[in-house]
PDB file of C-alpha atoms in Angstrom:
ATOM      1  CA  UNK A 802     134.135-142.809  22.222  1.00 35.00           C
ATOM      2  CA  UNK A 803     132.882-139.267  21.670  1.00 36.00           C
ATOM      3  CA  UNK A 804     136.473-138.000  21.855  1.00 37.00           C
ATOM      4  CA  UNK A 805     137.563-140.543  19.268  1.00 38.00           C
ATOM      5  CA  UNK A 806     134.813-139.553  16.825  1.00 37.00           C
ATOM      6  CA  UNK A 807     135.562-135.864  17.332  1.00 37.00           C
ATOM      7  CA  UNK A 808     139.239-136.354  16.569  1.00 41.00           C
ATOM      8  CA  UNK A 809     138.452-138.649  13.659  1.00 41.00           C
ATOM      9  CA  UNK A 810     136.105-136.048  12.161  1.00 38.00           C
ATOM     10  CA  UNK A 811     138.832-133.422  12.487  1.00 41.00           C
ATOM     11  CA  UNK A 812     141.319-135.657  10.713  1.00 49.00           C
ATOM     12  CA  UNK A 813     138.823-136.359   7.952  1.00 42.00           C
ATOM     13  CA  UNK A 814     138.406-132.612   7.446  1.00 39.00           C
ATOM     14  CA  UNK A 815     142.181-132.292   7.173  1.00 43.00           C
ATOM     15  CA  UNK A 816     142.262-135.117   4.663  1.00 47.00           C
ATOM     16  CA  UNK A 817     139.579-133.446   2.584  1.00 41.00           C
ATOM     17  CA  UNK A 818     141.363-130.089   2.561  1.00 38.00           C
ATOM     18  CA  UNK A 819     144.619-131.812   1.678  1.00 39.00           C
ATOM     19  CA  UNK A 820     142.949-133.600  -1.207  1.00 43.00           C
ATOM     20  CA  UNK A 821     141.631-130.274  -2.530  1.00 38.00           C
ATOM     21  CA  UNK A 822     145.004-128.570  -2.257  1.00 37.00           C
ATOM     22  CA  UNK A 823     146.661-131.427  -4.064  1.00 41.00           C
ATOM     23  CA  UNK A 824     144.147-131.298  -6.911  1.00 37.00           C
ATOM     24  CA  UNK A 825     144.660-127.568  -7.365  1.00 37.00           C
ATOM     25  CA  UNK A 826     148.452-127.846  -7.586  1.00 36.00           C
ATOM     26  CA  UNK A 827     148.827-131.203  -9.311  1.00 39.00           C
ATOM     27  CA  UNK A 828     149.669-129.546 -12.635  1.00 37.00           C
ATOM     28  CA  UNK A 829     152.713-127.774 -11.189  1.00 42.00           C
ATOM     29  CA  UNK A 830     156.015-129.363 -10.274  1.00 46.00           C
ATOM     30  CA  UNK A 831     157.329-129.029  -6.727  1.00 44.00           C
ATOM     31  CA  UNK A 832     160.038-126.653  -7.937  1.00 45.00           C
ATOM     32  CA  UNK A 833     157.417-124.441  -9.630  1.00 43.00           C
ATOM     33  CA  UNK A 834     155.315-124.415  -6.467  1.00 41.00           C
ATOM     34  CA  UNK A 835     158.341-123.547  -4.350  1.00 39.00           C
ATOM     35  CA  UNK A 836     159.259-120.661  -6.655  1.00 42.00           C
ATOM     36  CA  UNK A 837     155.767-119.193  -6.201  1.00 35.00           C
ATOM     37  CA  UNK A 838     156.193-119.295  -2.432  1.00 41.00           C
ATOM     38  CA  UNK A 839     159.621-117.688  -2.785  1.00 40.00           C
ATOM     39  CA  UNK A 840     158.002-114.702  -4.482  1.00 41.00           C
ATOM     40  CA  UNK A 841     155.626-114.347  -1.545  1.00 43.00           C
ATOM     41  CA  UNK A 842     158.508-114.164   0.951  1.00 45.00           C
ATOM     42  CA  UNK A 843     161.555-111.992   1.300  1.00 49.00           C
ATOM     43  CA  UNK A 844     164.174-113.857  -0.732  1.00 49.00           C
ATOM     44  CA  UNK A 845     167.040-112.568   1.393  1.00 48.00           C
ATOM     45  CA  UNK A 846     165.318-113.919   4.507  1.00 63.00           C
ATOM     46  CA  UNK A 847     164.814-117.293   2.861  1.00 66.00           C
ATOM     47  CA  UNK A 848     168.429-117.395   1.761  1.00 69.00           C
ATOM     48  CA  UNK A 849     169.482-116.823   5.367  1.00 68.00           C
ATOM     49  CA  UNK A 850     168.105-120.232   6.395  1.00 81.00           C
ATOM     50  CA  UNK A 851     171.269-122.278   6.268  1.00 88.00           C
ATOM     51  CA  UNK A 852     171.753-125.622   7.960  1.00 92.00           C
ATOM     52  CA  UNK A 853     174.867-127.152   9.415  1.00 94.00           C
ATOM     53  CA  UNK A 854     176.050-130.448   7.991  1.00 95.00           C
ATOM     54  CA  UNK A 855     174.625-132.228  11.046  1.00 96.00           C
ATOM     55  CA  UNK A 856     171.258-130.481  10.607  1.00 96.00           C
ATOM     56  CA  UNK A 857     171.182-131.494   6.952  1.00 97.00           C
ATOM     57  CA  UNK A 858     171.786-135.123   7.915  1.00 97.00           C
ATOM     58  CA  UNK A 859     169.062-134.990  10.585  1.00 97.00           C
ATOM     59  CA  UNK A 860     166.653-133.408   8.081  1.00 97.00           C
ATOM     60  CA  UNK A 861     167.232-136.201   5.590  1.00 98.00           C
ATOM     61  CA  UNK A 862     166.796-138.792   8.333  1.00 98.00           C
ATOM     62  CA  UNK A 863     163.484-137.271   9.467  1.00 98.00           C
ATOM     63  CA  UNK A 864     162.056-136.930   5.964  1.00 98.00           C
ATOM     64  CA  UNK A 865     163.073-140.509   5.158  1.00 97.00           C
ATOM     65  CA  UNK A 866     160.772-141.740   7.944  1.00 97.00           C
ATOM     66  CA  UNK A 867     157.841-141.030   5.629  1.00 97.00           C
ATOM     67  CA  UNK A 868     159.058-143.180   2.755  1.00 95.00           C
ATOM     68  CA  UNK A 869     159.687-146.397   4.685  1.00 91.00           C
ATOM     69  CA  UNK A 870     157.737-149.361   3.253  1.00 90.00           C
ATOM     70  CA  UNK A 871     154.136-149.714   4.501  1.00 86.00           C
ATOM     71  CA  UNK A 872     152.790-153.122   5.388  1.00 85.00           C
ATOM     72  CA  UNK A 873     149.817-153.948   3.138  1.00 84.00           C
ATOM     73  CA  UNK A 874     147.737-155.263   6.041  1.00 85.00           C
ATOM     74  CA  UNK A 875     148.355-152.032   7.982  1.00 82.00           C
ATOM     75  CA  UNK A 876     147.282-149.946   4.994  1.00 82.00           C
ATOM     76  CA  UNK A 877     144.148-152.055   4.598  1.00 85.00           C
ATOM     77  CA  UNK A 878     143.210-151.503   8.262  1.00 83.00           C
ATOM     78  CA  UNK A 879     143.694-147.760   7.853  1.00 78.00           C
ATOM     79  CA  UNK A 880     141.435-147.734   4.805  1.00 77.00           C
ATOM     80  CA  UNK A 881     138.734-149.751   6.592  1.00 80.00           C
ATOM     81  CA  UNK A 882     138.871-147.477   9.640  1.00 75.00           C
ATOM     82  CA  UNK A 883     138.632-144.351   7.483  1.00 73.00           C
ATOM     83  CA  UNK A 884     135.657-145.830   5.650  1.00 74.00           C
ATOM     84  CA  UNK A 885     133.878-146.701   8.895  1.00 74.00           C
ATOM     85  CA  UNK A 886     134.564-143.288  10.441  1.00 69.00           C
ATOM     86  CA  UNK A 887     133.373-141.497   7.307  1.00 70.00           C
ATOM     87  CA  UNK A 888     130.054-143.328   7.411  1.00 73.00           C
ATOM     88  CA  UNK A 889     129.579-142.414  11.062  1.00 69.00           C
ATOM     89  CA  UNK A 890     130.610-138.760  10.805  1.00 68.00           C
ATOM     90  CA  UNK A 891     129.334-137.793   7.353  1.00 65.00           C
ATOM     91  CA  UNK A 892     127.198-140.777   6.288  1.00 63.00           C
ATOM     92  CA  UNK A 893     129.165-140.992   3.047  1.00 64.00           C
ATOM     93  CA  UNK A 894     131.720-143.363   1.560  1.00 65.00           C
ATOM     94  CA  UNK A 895     135.320-142.265   1.879  1.00 66.00           C
ATOM     95  CA  UNK A 896     137.448-142.551  -1.247  1.00 72.00           C
ATOM     96  CA  UNK A 897     140.106-144.926   0.058  1.00 69.00           C
ATOM     97  CA  UNK A 898     142.187-144.371  -3.078  1.00 79.00           C
ATOM     98  CA  UNK A 899     143.219-141.138  -1.367  1.00 82.00           C
ATOM     99  CA  UNK A 900     145.719-143.006   0.783  1.00 83.00           C
ATOM    100  CA  UNK A 901     147.405-144.667  -2.200  1.00 86.00           C
ATOM    101  CA  UNK A 902     147.554-141.351  -4.037  1.00 90.00           C
ATOM    102  CA  UNK A 903     148.878-139.547  -0.966  1.00 90.00           C
ATOM    103  CA  UNK A 904     151.619-142.137  -0.440  1.00 92.00           C
ATOM    104  CA  UNK A 905     152.788-141.648  -4.025  1.00 93.00           C
ATOM    105  CA  UNK A 906     152.491-137.862  -3.749  1.00 95.00           C
ATOM    106  CA  UNK A 907     154.418-137.602  -0.501  1.00 96.00           C
ATOM    107  CA  UNK A 908     157.116-139.907  -1.819  1.00 96.00           C
ATOM    108  CA  UNK A 909     157.869-137.250  -4.448  1.00 97.00           C
ATOM    109  CA  UNK A 910     157.633-134.481  -1.843  1.00 97.00           C
ATOM    110  CA  UNK A 911     160.122-136.216   0.457  1.00 98.00           C
ATOM    111  CA  UNK A 912     162.638-136.849  -2.313  1.00 97.00           C
ATOM    112  CA  UNK A 913     162.451-133.210  -3.373  1.00 98.00           C
ATOM    113  CA  UNK A 914     162.786-132.129   0.272  1.00 98.00           C
ATOM    114  CA  UNK A 915     165.904-134.297   0.635  1.00 98.00           C
ATOM    115  CA  UNK A 916     167.289-132.664  -2.507  1.00 98.00           C
ATOM    116  CA  UNK A 917     166.712-129.202  -0.986  1.00 97.00           C
ATOM    117  CA  UNK A 918     168.374-130.275   2.274  1.00 97.00           C
ATOM    118  CA  UNK A 919     171.397-131.587   0.421  1.00 97.00           C
ATOM    119  CA  UNK A 920     171.645-128.257  -1.438  1.00 96.00           C
ATOM    120  CA  UNK A 921     171.233-126.406   1.907  1.00 95.00           C
ATOM    121  CA  UNK A 922     168.168-124.520   0.684  1.00 94.00           C
ATOM    122  CA  UNK A 923     166.446-124.187   4.043  1.00 94.00           C
ATOM    123  CA  UNK A 924     164.013-121.486   2.935  1.00 93.00           C
ATOM    124  CA  UNK A 925     162.664-123.520   0.030  1.00 94.00           C
ATOM    125  CA  UNK A 926     162.490-126.569   2.265  1.00 96.00           C
ATOM    126  CA  UNK A 927     160.434-124.659   4.856  1.00 95.00           C
ATOM    127  CA  UNK A 928     158.031-123.479   2.129  1.00 95.00           C
ATOM    128  CA  UNK A 929     157.631-127.036   0.889  1.00 97.00           C
ATOM    129  CA  UNK A 930     157.021-128.463   4.364  1.00 97.00           C
ATOM    130  CA  UNK A 931     154.445-125.794   5.221  1.00 96.00           C
ATOM    131  CA  UNK A 932     152.540-126.456   2.019  1.00 96.00           C
ATOM    132  CA  UNK A 933     152.620-130.239   2.455  1.00 97.00           C
ATOM    133  CA  UNK A 934     152.112-130.417   6.232  1.00 96.00           C
ATOM    134  CA  UNK A 935     148.601-131.867   6.018  1.00 94.00           C
ATOM    135  CA  UNK A 936     149.784-134.502   3.569  1.00 94.00           C
ATOM    136  CA  UNK A 937     152.434-135.572   6.081  1.00 96.00           C
ATOM    137  CA  UNK A 938     149.731-135.854   8.765  1.00 95.00           C
ATOM    138  CA  UNK A 939     147.522-137.949   6.475  1.00 90.00           C
ATOM    139  CA  UNK A 940     150.302-140.392   5.618  1.00 92.00           C
ATOM    140  CA  UNK A 941     150.170-143.904   7.162  1.00 90.00           C
ATOM    141  CA  UNK A 942     153.741-143.433   8.440  1.00 93.00           C
ATOM    142  CA  UNK A 943     152.721-140.436  10.539  1.00 94.00           C
ATOM    143  CA  UNK A 944     153.160-142.144  13.898  1.00 93.00           C
ATOM    144  CA  UNK A 945     153.322-139.840  16.908  1.00 95.00           C
ATOM    145  CA  UNK A 946     157.116-140.323  17.103  1.00 96.00           C
ATOM    146  CA  UNK A 947     157.568-139.446  13.428  1.00 97.00           C
ATOM    147  CA  UNK A 948     155.242-136.467  13.803  1.00 97.00           C
ATOM    148  CA  UNK A 949     157.207-135.078  16.757  1.00 96.00           C
ATOM    149  CA  UNK A 950     160.449-135.469  14.792  1.00 97.00           C
ATOM    150  CA  UNK A 951     158.851-133.661  11.836  1.00 98.00           C
ATOM    151  CA  UNK A 952     157.678-130.858  14.124  1.00 97.00           C
ATOM    152  CA  UNK A 953     161.181-130.523  15.532  1.00 96.00           C
ATOM    153  CA  UNK A 954     162.409-129.948  11.984  1.00 97.00           C
ATOM    154  CA  UNK A 955     159.739-127.259  11.514  1.00 96.00           C
ATOM    155  CA  UNK A 956     160.791-125.592  14.770  1.00 93.00           C
ATOM    156  CA  UNK A 957     164.470-125.542  13.825  1.00 93.00           C
ATOM    157  CA  UNK A 958     163.691-123.945  10.461  1.00 94.00           C
ATOM    158  CA  UNK A 959     161.253-121.452  11.985  1.00 92.00           C
ATOM    159  CA  UNK A 960     163.859-120.459  14.570  1.00 89.00           C
ATOM    160  CA  UNK A 961     166.291-119.637  11.759  1.00 88.00           C
ATOM    161  CA  UNK A 962     163.714-117.815   9.609  1.00 86.00           C
ATOM    162  CA  UNK A 963     162.072-115.762  12.367  1.00 83.00           C
ATOM    163  CA  UNK A 964     165.255-114.914  14.275  1.00 76.00           C
ATOM    164  CA  UNK A 965     164.923-111.248  15.226  1.00 65.00           C
ATOM    165  CA  UNK A 966     161.735-110.859  13.163  1.00 61.00           C
ATOM    166  CA  UNK A 967     158.894-111.963  15.411  1.00 61.00           C
ATOM    167  CA  UNK A 968     157.639-114.575  17.786  1.00 73.00           C
ATOM    168  CA  UNK A 969     158.350-118.030  16.446  1.00 85.00           C
ATOM    169  CA  UNK A 970     155.889-119.514  18.953  1.00 87.00           C
ATOM    170  CA  UNK A 971     152.947-118.225  16.939  1.00 87.00           C
ATOM    171  CA  UNK A 972     154.034-120.747  14.317  1.00 91.00           C
ATOM    172  CA  UNK A 973     155.034-123.487  16.737  1.00 93.00           C
ATOM    173  CA  UNK A 974     151.897-123.593  18.913  1.00 95.00           C
ATOM    174  CA  UNK A 975     149.592-125.050  16.201  1.00 95.00           C
ATOM    175  CA  UNK A 976     152.097-127.866  15.689  1.00 96.00           C
ATOM    176  CA  UNK A 977     152.136-128.776  19.385  1.00 96.00           C
ATOM    177  CA  UNK A 978     148.345-128.504  19.579  1.00 96.00           C
ATOM    178  CA  UNK A 979     148.021-130.955  16.694  1.00 95.00           C
ATOM    179  CA  UNK A 980     150.323-133.455  18.417  1.00 96.00           C
ATOM    180  CA  UNK A 981     148.237-133.086  21.567  1.00 96.00           C
ATOM    181  CA  UNK A 982     145.099-134.032  19.581  1.00 94.00           C
ATOM    182  CA  UNK A 983     146.984-136.945  18.036  1.00 93.00           C
ATOM    183  CA  UNK A 984     148.044-138.205  21.472  1.00 94.00           C
ATOM    184  CA  UNK A 985     144.506-137.842  22.820  1.00 93.00           C
ATOM    185  CA  UNK A 986     143.220-140.025  19.992  1.00 88.00           C
ATOM    186  CA  UNK A 987     145.805-142.687  20.832  1.00 89.00           C
ATOM    187  CA  UNK A 988     144.791-142.544  24.491  1.00 90.00           C
ATOM    188  CA  UNK A 989     141.151-143.026  23.585  1.00 85.00           C
ATOM    189  CA  UNK A 990     141.978-146.070  21.491  1.00 81.00           C
ATOM    190  CA  UNK A 991     144.376-147.612  24.004  1.00 85.00           C
ATOM    191  CA  UNK A 992     142.399-146.769  27.130  1.00 88.00           C
ATOM    192  CA  UNK A 993     145.325-145.426  29.165  1.00 90.00           C
ATOM    193  CA  UNK A 994     147.401-142.242  29.428  1.00 92.00           C
ATOM    194  CA  UNK A 995     150.071-141.986  26.768  1.00 94.00           C
ATOM    195  CA  UNK A 996     153.572-141.418  28.219  1.00 93.00           C
ATOM    196  CA  UNK A 997     154.013-138.325  26.011  1.00 95.00           C
ATOM    197  CA  UNK A 998     150.812-136.651  27.228  1.00 95.00           C
ATOM    198  CA  UNK A 999     152.152-134.874  30.367  1.00 94.00           C
ATOM    199  CA  UNK A1000     155.202-133.604  28.486  1.00 94.00           C
ATOM    200  CA  UNK A1001     153.155-132.239  25.570  1.00 96.00           C
ATOM    201  CA  UNK A1002     150.960-130.373  28.072  1.00 96.00           C
ATOM    202  CA  UNK A1003     154.028-128.906  29.779  1.00 94.00           C
ATOM    203  CA  UNK A1004     155.328-127.782  26.382  1.00 93.00           C
ATOM    204  CA  UNK A1005     152.010-126.137  25.548  1.00 95.00           C
ATOM    205  CA  UNK A1006     151.909-124.299  28.879  1.00 95.00           C
ATOM    206  CA  UNK A1007     155.403-122.909  28.247  1.00 92.00           C
ATOM    207  CA  UNK A1008     154.397-121.898  24.723  1.00 92.00           C
ATOM    208  CA  UNK A1009     151.195-120.151  25.840  1.00 95.00           C
ATOM    209  CA  UNK A1010     153.102-118.276  28.556  1.00 93.00           C
ATOM    210  CA  UNK A1011     155.664-117.169  25.978  1.00 90.00           C
ATOM    211  CA  UNK A1012     152.902-115.442  23.971  1.00 91.00           C
ATOM    212  CA  UNK A1013     151.153-114.212  27.151  1.00 92.00           C
ATOM    213  CA  UNK A1014     148.054-116.360  26.637  1.00 95.00           C
ATOM    214  CA  UNK A1015     147.359-116.939  30.334  1.00 96.00           C
ATOM    215  CA  UNK A1016     143.841-118.257  29.712  1.00 96.00           C
ATOM    216  CA  UNK A1017     145.024-121.154  27.556  1.00 96.00           C
ATOM    217  CA  UNK A1018     147.933-121.781  29.903  1.00 96.00           C
ATOM    218  CA  UNK A1019     145.492-122.212  32.808  1.00 96.00           C
ATOM    219  CA  UNK A1020     143.191-124.478  30.795  1.00 96.00           C
ATOM    220  CA  UNK A1021     146.141-126.666  29.832  1.00 96.00           C
ATOM    221  CA  UNK A1022     147.489-126.699  33.391  1.00 95.00           C
ATOM    222  CA  UNK A1023     144.077-127.956  34.562  1.00 94.00           C
ATOM    223  CA  UNK A1024     144.294-130.721  31.944  1.00 95.00           C
ATOM    224  CA  UNK A1025     147.725-131.585  33.310  1.00 93.00           C
ATOM    225  CA  UNK A1026     146.303-131.668  36.832  1.00 91.00           C
ATOM    226  CA  UNK A1027     143.483-133.986  35.666  1.00 91.00           C
ATOM    227  CA  UNK A1028     146.055-136.181  33.944  1.00 90.00           C
ATOM    228  CA  UNK A1029     147.980-136.675  37.175  1.00 87.00           C
ATOM    229  CA  UNK A1030     144.747-137.246  39.090  1.00 85.00           C
ATOM    230  CA  UNK A1031     144.019-140.126  36.718  1.00 83.00           C
ATOM    231  CA  UNK A1032     147.501-141.419  37.537  1.00 79.00           C
ATOM    232  CA  UNK A1033     146.704-141.029  41.266  1.00 74.00           C
ATOM    233  CA  UNK A1034     149.680-138.730  41.588  1.00 74.00           C
ATOM    234  CA  UNK A1035     149.443-134.942  41.822  1.00 69.00           C
ATOM    235  CA  UNK A1036     152.962-133.495  42.237  1.00 80.00           C
ATOM    236  CA  UNK A1037     153.275-130.315  44.262  1.00 83.00           C
ATOM    237  CA  UNK A1038     154.898-128.780  41.178  1.00 86.00           C
ATOM    238  CA  UNK A1039     151.526-128.900  39.376  1.00 88.00           C
ATOM    239  CA  UNK A1040     149.773-127.154  42.255  1.00 88.00           C
ATOM    240  CA  UNK A1041     152.539-124.539  42.384  1.00 89.00           C
ATOM    241  CA  UNK A1042     152.193-124.025  38.638  1.00 91.00           C
ATOM    242  CA  UNK A1043     148.439-123.505  38.938  1.00 92.00           C
ATOM    243  CA  UNK A1044     148.944-121.170  41.922  1.00 92.00           C
ATOM    244  CA  UNK A1045     151.326-118.998  39.915  1.00 93.00           C
ATOM    245  CA  UNK A1046     149.076-118.979  36.841  1.00 94.00           C
ATOM    246  CA  UNK A1047     146.038-118.024  38.909  1.00 93.00           C
ATOM    247  CA  UNK A1048     148.136-115.246  40.452  1.00 93.00           C
ATOM    248  CA  UNK A1049     149.074-113.903  37.001  1.00 93.00           C
ATOM    249  CA  UNK A1050     145.409-113.947  35.997  1.00 93.00           C
ATOM    250  CA  UNK A1051     144.287-112.234  39.214  1.00 94.00           C
ATOM    251  CA  UNK A1052     142.139-115.229  40.199  1.00 95.00           C
ATOM    252  CA  UNK A1053     142.668-114.900  43.958  1.00 94.00           C
ATOM    253  CA  UNK A1054     140.118-117.469  45.132  1.00 95.00           C
ATOM    254  CA  UNK A1055     141.640-120.185  42.957  1.00 93.00           C
ATOM    255  CA  UNK A1056     145.127-119.132  44.016  1.00 93.00           C
ATOM    256  CA  UNK A1057     144.155-119.388  47.701  1.00 93.00           C
ATOM    257  CA  UNK A1058     142.727-122.851  47.048  1.00 92.00           C
ATOM    258  CA  UNK A1059     146.107-123.971  45.692  1.00 88.00           C
ATOM    259  CA  UNK A1060     147.864-122.467  48.699  1.00 88.00           C
ATOM    260  CA  UNK A1061     145.658-124.493  51.058  1.00 89.00           C
ATOM    261  CA  UNK A1062     146.569-127.684  49.200  1.00 87.00           C
ATOM    262  CA  UNK A1063     150.272-126.836  49.496  1.00 86.00           C
ATOM    263  CA  UNK A1064     149.934-126.055  53.198  1.00 85.00           C
ATOM    264  CA  UNK A1065     148.718-129.598  53.775  1.00 84.00           C
ATOM    265  CA  UNK A1066     151.590-131.122  51.775  1.00 79.00           C
ATOM    266  CA  UNK A1067     154.438-132.449  53.996  1.00 78.00           C
ATOM    267  CA  UNK A1068     156.843-132.464  51.042  1.00 75.00           C
ATOM    268  CA  UNK A1069     156.109-128.850  50.196  1.00 73.00           C
ATOM    269  CA  UNK A1070     156.394-127.760  53.824  1.00 75.00           C
ATOM    270  CA  UNK A1071     159.760-129.524  54.174  1.00 69.00           C
ATOM    271  CA  UNK A1072     160.921-127.769  51.041  1.00 66.00           C
ATOM    272  CA  UNK A1073     159.821-124.362  52.358  1.00 68.00           C
ATOM    273  CA  UNK A1074     161.569-124.959  55.700  1.00 73.00           C
ATOM    274  CA  UNK A1075     164.780-125.903  53.902  1.00 71.00           C
ATOM    275  CA  UNK A1076     164.493-122.827  51.713  1.00 66.00           C
ATOM    276  CA  UNK A1077     163.968-120.623  54.742  1.00 72.00           C
ATOM    277  CA  UNK A1078     166.975-122.112  56.527  1.00 68.00           C
ATOM    278  CA  UNK A1079     169.178-121.536  53.490  1.00 69.00           C
ATOM    279  CA  UNK A1080     167.970-117.951  53.288  1.00 69.00           C
ATOM    280  CA  UNK A1081     168.771-117.330  56.964  1.00 71.00           C
ATOM    281  CA  UNK A1082     172.244-118.850  56.603  1.00 71.00           C
ATOM    282  CA  UNK A1083     173.000-116.645  53.609  1.00 72.00           C
ATOM    283  CA  UNK A1084     172.187-113.492  55.612  1.00 70.00           C
ATOM    284  CA  UNK A1085     174.267-114.440  58.673  1.00 61.00           C
TER     285      UNK A1085
END
């Protein structure tokens, strides 16, 4: 329950910041806002973000996920939950009109985003998505599947924009971390491990290693190990991963502990024997 309240409080903070941002920019059109962001970026770099016809179609499909009709009973439950969480976390009433306003706001955002995709203006689309990201998260249609699809769109645009200019993972990691928090909240509510959880942890480990953040990679690998322990299944691959990470970090005692676990694993020992035999045959 503590995990649920912590995540809920985080989401409420995001909602509040989104509400503030929206109030500050409500007097400007989306095109005016986008032009301001264009001035803050290198226009030639933005112009270089071009999408294939297939990418344009996928972009429109992903954005359209957020304008599908919302069941009134579902929206009512969301409002009641937000109200209850607000009273617990901040002892105040939450303005449930926010959701109705956000739905209307994001509807306009999505239609403008689709217009940019159709015109193949990837740079302006990326600016728009970055500015409105919290509003997407706060929308009732932000299921974990829709969120992952949205993040994939971000990643594709970032890869085009940052090609040869820096590490795109510095932009991508916060997206994956948010989805991890989202999945953890679902797990807390449902009471069992979400099928996406191991994969999101693997993705985070790869991302942290890409930016040489060994500490976070180890922390996440431990979470992955705990996840499989809860499933009563600890693959040797997880132990090998931890062994290698501990080796990179110079944590010899922890690395030796992993080696002892592997030495007692029949599957791992069979694998090592096969590997050794193949090596001997290749040298003969």
